[in-house]
Amino acid sequence: MKLPKELHEKKELGSTTGKNKSCTIGGCKKLAIRSLSESKWKDYLKKASLKYVENRAKKIYLCKEHYKDVKKEKQKDEKYAQKKGFLDDVAPFRRDGF
Ligand SMILES: [Zn+2]
Protein backbone atom coordinates (compact mmCIF):
# COMPACT_ATOMS: atom_id res chain seq x y z
CA MET A 1 0.00 0.00 0.00
CA LYS A 2 1.19 3.43 -0.86
CA LEU A 3 0.15 6.72 0.57
CA PRO A 4 -1.11 9.33 -1.82
CA LYS A 5 1.59 11.71 -2.88
CA GLU A 6 0.12 14.80 -1.34
CA LEU A 7 0.55 13.37 2.11
CA HIS A 8 4.25 13.23 1.57
CA GLU A 9 5.44 16.75 1.52
CA LYS A 10 9.05 15.75 1.19
CA LYS A 11 8.51 14.16 -2.14
CA GLU A 12 7.86 17.54 -3.61
CA LEU A 13 11.54 18.29 -3.45
CA GLY A 14 12.37 15.41 -5.69
CA SER A 15 9.68 15.49 -8.29
CA THR A 16 9.07 18.48 -10.42
CA THR A 17 6.72 16.74 -12.75
CA GLY A 18 3.85 17.24 -10.64
CA LYS A 19 0.34 18.13 -10.44
CA ASN A 20 0.34 17.28 -6.82
CA LYS A 21 2.09 20.28 -5.43
CA SER A 22 1.42 21.30 -1.93
CA CYS A 23 0.84 24.82 -0.79
CA THR A 24 4.02 26.83 -0.28
CA ILE A 25 2.70 28.80 2.62
CA GLY A 26 4.62 27.93 5.75
CA GLY A 27 2.78 25.42 7.83
CA CYS A 28 0.14 24.73 5.23
CA LYS A 29 0.18 21.28 3.75
CA LYS A 30 -2.84 21.41 1.57
CA LEU A 31 -2.81 20.57 -2.04
CA ALA A 32 -2.07 23.53 -4.25
CA ILE A 33 -4.55 24.51 -6.90
CA ARG A 34 -2.51 27.34 -8.35
CA SER A 35 1.04 27.96 -9.28
CA LEU A 36 1.94 31.60 -9.48
CA SER A 37 5.06 33.41 -10.45
CA GLU A 38 6.93 34.58 -7.44
CA SER A 39 7.91 37.96 -8.80
CA LYS A 40 4.36 38.90 -9.61
CA TRP A 41 2.71 37.66 -6.50
CA LYS A 42 5.06 37.97 -3.61
CA ASP A 43 3.89 41.47 -2.77
CA TYR A 44 0.35 40.32 -2.45
CA LEU A 45 1.39 37.50 -0.24
CA LYS A 46 3.13 39.99 1.93
CA LYS A 47 0.03 42.11 2.07
CA ALA A 48 -2.02 39.15 3.10
CA SER A 49 0.63 38.48 5.75
CA LEU A 50 1.39 35.09 4.38
CA LYS A 51 4.83 33.63 4.49
CA TYR A 52 5.78 31.29 1.76
CA VAL A 53 8.68 28.97 1.43
CA GLU A 54 10.87 29.95 -1.47
CA ASN A 55 11.83 27.44 -4.06
CA ARG A 56 14.16 27.28 -6.98
CA ALA A 57 11.46 27.37 -9.56
CA LYS A 58 10.50 30.84 -8.39
CA LYS A 59 6.96 29.68 -8.13
CA ILE A 60 4.44 30.05 -5.42
CA TYR A 61 1.99 27.25 -5.03
CA LEU A 62 -1.19 28.00 -3.23
CA CYS A 63 -4.03 25.94 -1.92
CA LYS A 64 -7.56 27.06 -2.46
CA GLU A 65 -7.85 29.03 0.71
CA HIS A 66 -4.57 30.82 0.50
CA TYR A 67 -5.15 31.61 -3.12
CA LYS A 68 -8.38 33.21 -2.13
CA ASP A 69 -6.64 35.38 0.41
CA VAL A 70 -3.98 36.47 -1.97
CA LYS A 71 -6.40 37.07 -4.77
CA LYS A 72 -8.32 39.34 -2.51
CA GLU A 73 -5.23 41.43 -1.99
CA LYS A 74 -4.54 41.52 -5.67
CA GLN A 75 -8.03 42.66 -6.45
CA LYS A 76 -7.81 45.41 -3.90
CA ASP A 77 -4.70 46.52 -5.63
CA GLU A 78 -6.28 46.45 -9.04
CA LYS A 79 -9.24 48.38 -7.78
CA TYR A 80 -6.94 51.01 -6.47
CA ALA A 81 -5.14 51.22 -9.75
CA GLN A 82 -8.39 51.51 -11.60
CA LYS A 83 -9.65 54.19 -9.31
CA LYS A 84 -6.68 56.32 -10.10
CA GLY A 85 -7.57 56.16 -13.75
CA PHE A 86 -11.18 57.04 -13.29
CA LEU A 87 -10.78 59.70 -10.72
CA ASP A 88 -11.94 62.69 -12.72
CA ASP A 89 -15.00 60.98 -14.05
CA VAL A 90 -16.60 59.11 -11.30
CA ALA A 91 -16.27 59.90 -7.69
CA PRO A 92 -16.81 56.67 -5.95
CA PHE A 93 -17.70 57.49 -2.42
CA ARG A 94 -18.79 54.09 -1.45
CA ARG A 95 -17.34 52.49 1.55
CA ASP A 96 -19.65 49.58 1.84
CA GLY A 97 -17.56 46.74 0.67
CA PHE A 98 -18.22 46.45 -2.99
ZN1 LIG B 1 -2.30 26.88 1.90
XYZ file of N, CA, C and O in Angstrom, residues 4-5 12 26-27 39 49 51 62 65 68 71 74 80 82 84-86 88-89 96-97:
88
model
N -1.024 8.349 -0.729
C -1.114 9.335 -1.818
C 0.003 10.367 -1.699
O 0.412 10.711 -0.605
N 0.451 10.804 -2.827
C 1.587 11.709 -2.882
C 1.438 12.938 -1.991
O 2.349 13.356 -1.327
N 7.927 16.380 -2.722
C 7.857 17.536 -3.608
C 9.247 17.993 -4.040
O 9.454 18.460 -5.141
N 4.033 28.627 4.611
C 4.616 27.934 5.745
C 3.551 27.331 6.652
O 2.621 28.007 7.035
N 3.714 26.074 6.931
C 2.777 25.419 7.830
C 1.549 24.848 7.163
O 0.825 24.056 7.753
N 7.669 36.532 -8.667
C 7.915 37.957 -8.797
C 6.625 38.765 -8.868
O 6.534 39.865 -8.366
N -0.210 39.008 4.671
C 0.631 38.478 5.748
C 0.802 36.967 5.719
O 0.652 36.289 6.708
N 3.421 33.917 4.753
C 4.829 33.635 4.492
C 4.953 32.357 3.691
O 4.439 31.326 4.087
N -0.215 27.675 -4.255
C -1.190 28.003 -3.231
C -2.372 27.048 -3.238
O -2.871 26.657 -4.294
N -7.592 27.969 -0.253
C -7.846 29.028 0.714
C -6.828 30.158 0.642
O -7.175 31.335 0.684
N -7.283 32.277 -2.313
C -8.385 33.210 -2.128
C -7.912 34.466 -1.403
O -8.225 35.591 -1.797
N -5.642 36.467 -3.682
C -6.399 37.067 -4.773
C -7.144 38.303 -4.298
O -7.241 39.294 -5.001
N -4.833 41.082 -4.313
C -4.544 41.517 -5.667
C -5.691 42.360 -6.221
O -5.487 43.379 -6.864
N -7.619 49.765 -6.763
C -6.945 51.011 -6.467
C -6.356 51.607 -7.740
O -6.506 52.777 -8.017
N -7.300 51.063 -10.739
C -8.393 51.505 -11.598
C -8.934 52.855 -11.155
O -9.158 53.743 -11.958
N -7.548 55.223 -9.717
C -6.679 56.317 -10.103
C -7.022 56.794 -11.505
O -7.092 57.965 -11.777
N -7.266 55.835 -12.374
C -7.567 56.164 -13.748
C -8.899 56.859 -13.933
O -9.053 57.694 -14.816
N -9.836 56.513 -13.087
C -11.178 57.039 -13.285
C -11.508 58.253 -12.422
O -12.622 58.716 -12.403
N -11.275 61.451 -12.301
C -11.943 62.690 -12.720
C -13.407 62.455 -13.075
O -14.259 63.299 -12.869
N -13.645 61.286 -13.627
C -14.997 60.980 -14.052
C -15.962 60.685 -12.917
O -16.887 61.416 -12.651
N -19.013 50.789 1.347
C -19.653 49.577 1.837
C -19.240 48.310 1.073
O -20.042 47.678 0.442
N -17.997 48.079 1.089
C -17.558 46.739 0.668
C -17.385 46.497 -0.807
O -16.326 46.113 -1.242
